[in-house]
Amino acid sequence: MEVVHDHPHADTETIYSAVRNGLPDVSRQAVYDVLNALTSVGLIRRIQPLGSVARYESRVGDNHHHLVCRSCGVIADIDCAVGDTPCLTPSDDNNVLDGFVLDEAEVIYWGLCPNCSSVVP
Ligand SMILES: [Zn+2]
Ligand SMILES: [Zn+2]
């Protein structure tokens, strides 16, 4: 939990090696299991941009979105542009949700980070 908090958007490998700094005997499986458990109770959030490995973060419950750099894959947080969770009530009235109960809408903005865009001519 602490490691995820200190390494926002870290992948499993990064988290695993950071945990091992404090707990040299921890197994990879144990780290996976804890990440899965924390994700399922909602203490951390798993994000997985297309073509990327799963990342974890401890910033949950505020409906923020992510900017992902197409070039180097860096991930940045961006606050939801329109407040609460408007994307979660798409067409409720028309009953097209077909019984689905939504709890999250994931928005990912793709582009180039400042580092990568500055090397583009
Ligand atoms: Zn970049
Ligand atoms: Zn985030």
mmCIF file of C-alpha atoms and ligand atoms in Angstrom:
data_model
loop_
_atom_site.group_PDB
_atom_site.id
_atom_site.type_symbol
_atom_site.label_atom_id
_atom_site.label_comp_id
_atom_site.label_asym_id
_atom_site.label_seq_id
_atom_site.Cartn_x
_atom_site.Cartn_y
_atom_site.Cartn_z
ATOM 1 C CA MET A 1 0.000 0.000 0.000
ATOM 2 C CA GLU A 2 2.784 2.360 1.003
ATOM 3 C CA VAL A 3 4.822 1.423 -2.027
ATOM 4 C CA VAL A 4 1.891 2.016 -4.366
ATOM 5 C CA HIS A 5 1.331 5.358 -2.706
ATOM 6 C CA ASP A 6 4.964 6.361 -3.188
ATOM 7 C CA HIS A 7 5.099 5.146 -6.786
ATOM 8 C CA PRO A 8 1.940 6.294 -8.526
ATOM 9 C CA HIS A 9 1.207 4.416 -11.748
ATOM 10 C CA ALA A 10 3.966 1.908 -11.091
ATOM 11 C CA ASP A 11 3.763 -1.475 -12.743
ATOM 12 C CA THR A 12 3.923 -4.746 -10.870
ATOM 13 C CA GLU A 13 7.651 -5.186 -11.443
ATOM 14 C CA THR A 14 8.449 -1.749 -10.035
ATOM 15 C CA ILE A 15 6.248 -2.358 -7.021
ATOM 16 C CA TYR A 16 7.764 -5.792 -6.500
ATOM 17 C CA SER A 17 11.313 -4.498 -6.441
ATOM 18 C CA ALA A 18 10.365 -1.589 -4.180
ATOM 19 C CA VAL A 19 8.668 -3.957 -1.738
ATOM 20 C CA ARG A 20 11.751 -6.183 -1.773
ATOM 21 C CA ASN A 21 13.855 -3.260 -0.599
ATOM 22 C CA GLY A 22 12.028 -3.452 2.690
ATOM 23 C CA LEU A 23 11.139 -7.138 2.688
ATOM 24 C CA PRO A 24 13.869 -9.063 0.866
ATOM 25 C CA ASP A 25 12.109 -12.408 1.290
ATOM 26 C CA VAL A 26 8.770 -11.447 -0.181
ATOM 27 C CA SER A 27 7.698 -13.554 -3.149
ATOM 28 C CA ARG A 28 6.484 -12.164 -6.421
ATOM 29 C CA GLN A 29 3.266 -14.110 -5.969
ATOM 30 C CA ALA A 30 2.662 -12.511 -2.582
ATOM 31 C CA VAL A 31 3.013 -9.055 -4.120
ATOM 32 C CA TYR A 32 0.593 -9.978 -6.912
ATOM 33 C CA ASP A 33 -1.866 -11.355 -4.386
ATOM 34 C CA VAL A 34 -1.737 -8.230 -2.233
ATOM 35 C CA LEU A 35 -2.162 -5.978 -5.283
ATOM 36 C CA ASN A 36 -5.179 -7.993 -6.373
ATOM 37 C CA ALA A 37 -6.666 -7.932 -2.895
ATOM 38 C CA LEU A 38 -6.167 -4.178 -2.488
ATOM 39 C CA THR A 39 -7.660 -3.612 -5.936
ATOM 40 C CA SER A 40 -10.726 -5.701 -5.242
ATOM 41 C CA VAL A 41 -11.521 -3.862 -2.009
ATOM 42 C CA GLY A 42 -10.976 -0.542 -3.769
ATOM 43 C CA LEU A 43 -7.960 0.685 -1.788
ATOM 44 C CA ILE A 44 -5.903 0.945 -4.934
ATOM 45 C CA ARG A 45 -6.881 1.251 -8.534
ATOM 46 C CA ARG A 46 -5.579 -0.753 -11.447
ATOM 47 C CA ILE A 47 -5.210 1.013 -14.756
ATOM 48 C CA GLN A 48 -4.130 -0.638 -17.948
ATOM 49 C CA PRO A 49 -3.699 1.564 -20.981
ATOM 50 C CA LEU A 50 -3.769 -0.239 -24.318
ATOM 51 C CA GLY A 51 -0.419 -1.848 -24.992
ATOM 52 C CA SER A 52 0.840 -1.255 -21.467
ATOM 53 C CA VAL A 53 1.193 -3.521 -18.474
ATOM 54 C CA ALA A 54 -1.131 -2.990 -15.523
ATOM 55 C CA ARG A 55 -0.276 -0.006 -13.327
ATOM 56 C CA TYR A 56 -1.436 0.650 -9.814
ATOM 57 C CA GLU A 57 -2.159 3.815 -7.889
ATOM 58 C CA SER A 58 -3.521 4.721 -4.475
ATOM 59 C CA ARG A 59 -5.444 7.746 -5.693
ATOM 60 C CA VAL A 60 -8.947 6.299 -5.774
ATOM 61 C CA GLY A 61 -12.463 7.613 -5.527
ATOM 62 C CA ASP A 62 -11.993 10.967 -7.245
ATOM 63 C CA ASN A 63 -12.715 9.901 -10.808
ATOM 64 C CA HIS A 64 -9.504 11.342 -12.195
ATOM 65 C CA HIS A 65 -8.346 10.370 -15.624
ATOM 66 C CA HIS A 66 -5.003 9.683 -17.221
ATOM 67 C CA LEU A 67 -2.808 11.170 -19.853
ATOM 68 C CA VAL A 68 -0.580 8.625 -21.519
ATOM 69 C CA CYS A 69 2.382 9.470 -23.694
ATOM 70 C CA ARG A 70 2.303 7.444 -26.910
ATOM 71 C CA SER A 71 6.040 7.632 -27.192
ATOM 72 C CA CYS A 72 7.523 6.806 -23.780
ATOM 73 C CA GLY A 73 4.434 5.559 -21.978
ATOM 74 C CA VAL A 74 4.637 7.964 -19.052
ATOM 75 C CA ILE A 75 1.315 8.392 -17.238
ATOM 76 C CA ALA A 76 0.044 11.596 -15.660
ATOM 77 C CA ASP A 77 -3.094 12.313 -13.673
ATOM 78 C CA ILE A 78 -5.682 14.732 -14.922
ATOM 79 C CA ASP A 79 -8.739 15.773 -12.988
ATOM 80 C CA CYS A 80 -12.086 14.962 -14.473
ATOM 81 C CA ALA A 81 -13.123 17.905 -16.610
ATOM 82 C CA VAL A 82 -16.743 17.912 -15.606
ATOM 83 C CA GLY A 83 -16.944 17.151 -11.926
ATOM 84 C CA ASP A 84 -18.619 14.016 -10.675
ATOM 85 C CA THR A 85 -19.165 10.998 -12.873
ATOM 86 C CA PRO A 86 -21.311 12.162 -15.771
ATOM 87 C CA CYS A 87 -19.916 9.436 -17.981
ATOM 88 C CA LEU A 88 -21.512 6.870 -15.723
ATOM 89 C CA THR A 89 -25.014 7.933 -16.624
ATOM 90 C CA PRO A 90 -24.852 7.641 -20.390
ATOM 91 C CA SER A 91 -28.322 6.603 -21.452
ATOM 92 C CA ASP A 92 -29.891 5.406 -18.267
ATOM 93 C CA ASP A 93 -33.222 6.835 -19.241
ATOM 94 C CA ASN A 94 -33.431 4.870 -22.432
ATOM 95 C CA ASN A 95 -32.738 1.683 -20.570
ATOM 96 C CA VAL A 96 -29.974 0.700 -22.964
ATOM 97 C CA LEU A 97 -27.671 -0.320 -20.154
ATOM 98 C CA ASP A 98 -29.431 -3.652 -20.191
ATOM 99 C CA GLY A 99 -29.151 -4.315 -16.486
ATOM 100 C CA PHE A 100 -25.481 -3.408 -16.176
ATOM 101 C CA VAL A 101 -24.553 -1.629 -12.968
ATOM 102 C CA LEU A 102 -21.706 0.741 -13.764
ATOM 103 C CA ASP A 103 -19.196 1.869 -11.188
ATOM 104 C CA GLU A 104 -16.420 3.364 -13.226
ATOM 105 C CA ALA A 105 -15.792 5.087 -16.497
ATOM 106 C CA GLU A 106 -12.249 5.059 -17.730
ATOM 107 C CA VAL A 107 -11.004 7.882 -19.886
ATOM 108 C CA ILE A 108 -7.478 7.889 -21.229
ATOM 109 C CA TYR A 109 -6.064 10.837 -23.112
ATOM 110 C CA TRP A 110 -3.332 9.876 -25.538
ATOM 111 C CA GLY A 111 -0.656 12.244 -26.707
ATOM 112 C CA LEU A 112 2.951 13.197 -26.220
ATOM 113 C CA CYS A 113 4.468 14.231 -22.907
ATOM 114 C CA PRO A 114 6.521 17.468 -22.729
ATOM 115 C CA ASN A 115 9.770 15.506 -23.061
ATOM 116 C CA CYS A 116 8.699 13.654 -26.153
ATOM 117 C CA SER A 117 6.882 16.499 -27.859
ATOM 118 C CA SER A 118 9.922 18.735 -27.532
ATOM 119 C CA VAL A 119 12.059 16.378 -29.632
ATOM 120 C CA VAL A 120 9.482 16.300 -32.421
ATOM 121 C CA PRO A 121 10.471 18.869 -35.048
HETATM 122 ZN ZN ZN B 1 6.869 10.766 -23.510
HETATM 123 ZN ZN ZN B 2 -3.751 8.322 -11.575
#
